[in-house]
Short mmCIF file of C-alpha atoms in Angstrom, two decimals:
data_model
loop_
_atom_site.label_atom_id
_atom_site.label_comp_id
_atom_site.label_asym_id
_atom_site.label_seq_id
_atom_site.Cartn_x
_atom_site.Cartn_y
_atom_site.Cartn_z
CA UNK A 134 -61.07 89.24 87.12
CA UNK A 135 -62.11 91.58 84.12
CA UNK A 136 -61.26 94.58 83.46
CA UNK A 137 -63.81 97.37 81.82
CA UNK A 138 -62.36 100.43 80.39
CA UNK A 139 -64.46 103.13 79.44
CA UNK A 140 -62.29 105.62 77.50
CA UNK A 141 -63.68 108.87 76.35
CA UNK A 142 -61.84 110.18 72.93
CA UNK A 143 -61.99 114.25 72.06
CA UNK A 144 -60.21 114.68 68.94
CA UNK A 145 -58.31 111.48 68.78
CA UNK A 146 -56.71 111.89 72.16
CA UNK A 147 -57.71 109.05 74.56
CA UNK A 148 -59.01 111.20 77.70
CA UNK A 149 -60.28 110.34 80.99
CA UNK A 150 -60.06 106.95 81.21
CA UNK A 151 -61.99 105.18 83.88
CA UNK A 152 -61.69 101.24 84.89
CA UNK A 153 -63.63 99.03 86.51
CA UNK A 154 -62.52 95.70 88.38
CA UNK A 155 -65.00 92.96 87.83
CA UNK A 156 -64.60 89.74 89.93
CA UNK A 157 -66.48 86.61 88.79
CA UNK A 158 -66.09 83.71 85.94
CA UNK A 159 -66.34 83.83 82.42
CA UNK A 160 -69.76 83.35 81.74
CA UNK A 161 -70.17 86.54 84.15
CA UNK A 162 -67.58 88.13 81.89
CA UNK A 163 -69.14 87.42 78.92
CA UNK A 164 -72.04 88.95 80.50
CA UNK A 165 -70.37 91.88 81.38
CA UNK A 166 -68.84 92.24 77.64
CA UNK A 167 -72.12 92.25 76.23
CA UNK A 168 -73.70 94.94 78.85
CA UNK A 169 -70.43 97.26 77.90
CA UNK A 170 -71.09 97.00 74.21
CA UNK A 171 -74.57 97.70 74.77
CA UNK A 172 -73.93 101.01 76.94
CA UNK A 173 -71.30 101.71 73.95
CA UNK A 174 -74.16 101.70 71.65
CA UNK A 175 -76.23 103.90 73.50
CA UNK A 176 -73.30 106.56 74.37
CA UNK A 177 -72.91 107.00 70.70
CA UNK A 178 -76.46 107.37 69.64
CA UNK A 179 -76.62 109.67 72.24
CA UNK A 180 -73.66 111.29 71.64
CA UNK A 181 -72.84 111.27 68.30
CA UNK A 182 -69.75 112.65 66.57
CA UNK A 183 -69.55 116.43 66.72
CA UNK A 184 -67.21 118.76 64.38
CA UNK A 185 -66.71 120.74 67.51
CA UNK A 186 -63.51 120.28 69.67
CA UNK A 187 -64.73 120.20 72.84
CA UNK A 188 -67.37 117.49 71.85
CA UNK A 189 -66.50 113.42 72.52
CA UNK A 190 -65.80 111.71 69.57
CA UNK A 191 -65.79 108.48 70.54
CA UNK A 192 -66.79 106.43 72.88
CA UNK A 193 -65.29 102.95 73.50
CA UNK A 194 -65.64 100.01 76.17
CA UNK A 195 -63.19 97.36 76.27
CA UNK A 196 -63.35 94.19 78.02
CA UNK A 197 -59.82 92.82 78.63
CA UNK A 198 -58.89 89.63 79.43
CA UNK A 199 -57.30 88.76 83.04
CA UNK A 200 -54.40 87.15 81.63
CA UNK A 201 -53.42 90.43 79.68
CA UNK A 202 -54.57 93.06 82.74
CA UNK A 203 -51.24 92.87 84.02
CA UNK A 204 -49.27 94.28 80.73
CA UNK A 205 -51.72 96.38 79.95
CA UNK A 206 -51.79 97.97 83.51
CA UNK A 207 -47.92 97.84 83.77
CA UNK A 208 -47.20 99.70 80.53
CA UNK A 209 -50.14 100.66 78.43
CA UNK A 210 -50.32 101.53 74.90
CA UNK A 211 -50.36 104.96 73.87
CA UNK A 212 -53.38 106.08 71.57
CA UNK A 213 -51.28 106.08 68.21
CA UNK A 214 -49.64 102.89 69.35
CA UNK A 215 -53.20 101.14 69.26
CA UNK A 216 -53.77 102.81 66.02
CA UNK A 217 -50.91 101.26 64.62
CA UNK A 218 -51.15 97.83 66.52
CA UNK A 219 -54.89 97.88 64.80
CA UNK A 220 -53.28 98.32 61.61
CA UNK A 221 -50.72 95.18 61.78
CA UNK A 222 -54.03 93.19 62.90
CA UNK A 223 -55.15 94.57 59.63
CA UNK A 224 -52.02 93.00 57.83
CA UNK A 225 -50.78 96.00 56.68
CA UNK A 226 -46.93 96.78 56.49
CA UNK A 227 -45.20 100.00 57.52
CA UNK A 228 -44.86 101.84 54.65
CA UNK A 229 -48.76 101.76 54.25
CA UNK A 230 -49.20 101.93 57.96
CA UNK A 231 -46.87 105.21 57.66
CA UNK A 232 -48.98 106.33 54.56
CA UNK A 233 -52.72 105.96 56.31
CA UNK A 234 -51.28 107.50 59.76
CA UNK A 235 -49.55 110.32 58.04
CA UNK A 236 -46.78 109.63 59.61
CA UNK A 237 -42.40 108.52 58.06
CA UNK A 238 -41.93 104.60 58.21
CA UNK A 239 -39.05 105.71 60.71
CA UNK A 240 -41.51 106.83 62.76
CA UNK A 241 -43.81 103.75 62.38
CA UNK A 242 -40.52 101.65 62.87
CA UNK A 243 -39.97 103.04 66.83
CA UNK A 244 -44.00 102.55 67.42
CA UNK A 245 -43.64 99.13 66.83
CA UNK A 246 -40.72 98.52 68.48
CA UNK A 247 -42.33 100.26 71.53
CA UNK A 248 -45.44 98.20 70.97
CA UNK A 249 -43.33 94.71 71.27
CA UNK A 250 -41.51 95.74 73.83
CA UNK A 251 -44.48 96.70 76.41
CA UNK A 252 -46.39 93.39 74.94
CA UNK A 253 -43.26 91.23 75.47
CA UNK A 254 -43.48 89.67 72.13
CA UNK A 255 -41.08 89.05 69.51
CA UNK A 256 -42.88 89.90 65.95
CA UNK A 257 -46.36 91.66 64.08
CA UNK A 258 -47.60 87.99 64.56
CA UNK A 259 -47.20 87.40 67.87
CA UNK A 260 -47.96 91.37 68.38
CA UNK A 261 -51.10 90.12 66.48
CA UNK A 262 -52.51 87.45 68.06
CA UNK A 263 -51.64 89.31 71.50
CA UNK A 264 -53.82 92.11 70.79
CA UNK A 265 -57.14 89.97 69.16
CA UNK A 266 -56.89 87.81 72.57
CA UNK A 267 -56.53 90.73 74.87
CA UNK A 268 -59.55 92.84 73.42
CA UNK A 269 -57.48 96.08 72.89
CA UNK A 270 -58.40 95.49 69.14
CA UNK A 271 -60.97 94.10 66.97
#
């Protein structure tokens, strides 16, 4: 099974999000990636950024892999903890990571911690390659 997320972002808050159960193999889920991405791309021409508040910001659809639904259901990321998981993808440490975020490397330091503890792993690596396979980054 794969699960679809549509979440709808209004001034960097994740709001409203909505999921989907789809049942079927991966060539179906492949299929059903490439459908989401599409319907991504039209949401944002449609709706593109806005400097007002009350307008969506961004609009994202995930596909996420079965083996990483149950983690993701069980204790899911907060919004800044994806921005900084994106960042370790990126390779950067937490002194930059604290620098783009505008946030103290203290505070950096207990996201992370949070983010290995809800993806059960042990380092940025593993943190890494967790995140790339499961589809919550890119």
């Amino acid at each position: 099974m794969t699960l679809i997320s549509l979440w709808v972002e209004d001034d960097g808050c994740t709001k409203f999000p909505t999921q989907i159960d789809f049942l079927g193999d991966s060539s179906v889920n492949r299929a059903l990636l490439t459908v989401a991405q599409e319907v991504n791309n039209l949401l944002q021409k449609a709706y593109p950024p806005q400097t007002d508040n009350d307008a969506f910001e961004t609009i994202a659809i995930r596909a996420i892999e079965p083996e990483y639904m149950k983690l993701i259901i069980a204790e899911p990321l907060t919004a800044r903890e994806l921005e900084v998981l994106q960042l370790i993808v990126d390779g950067y440490n937490n002194l930059t990571i604290a620098n783009k975020l505008y946030i103290t490397k203290g505070t950096v330091k207990t996201h992370v911690r949070s983010i290995f503890g809800k993806l059960c792993v042990n380092d940025r690596t593993q943190a890494a390659i967790w995140a790339l396979r499961s589809g919550l980054v890119h």
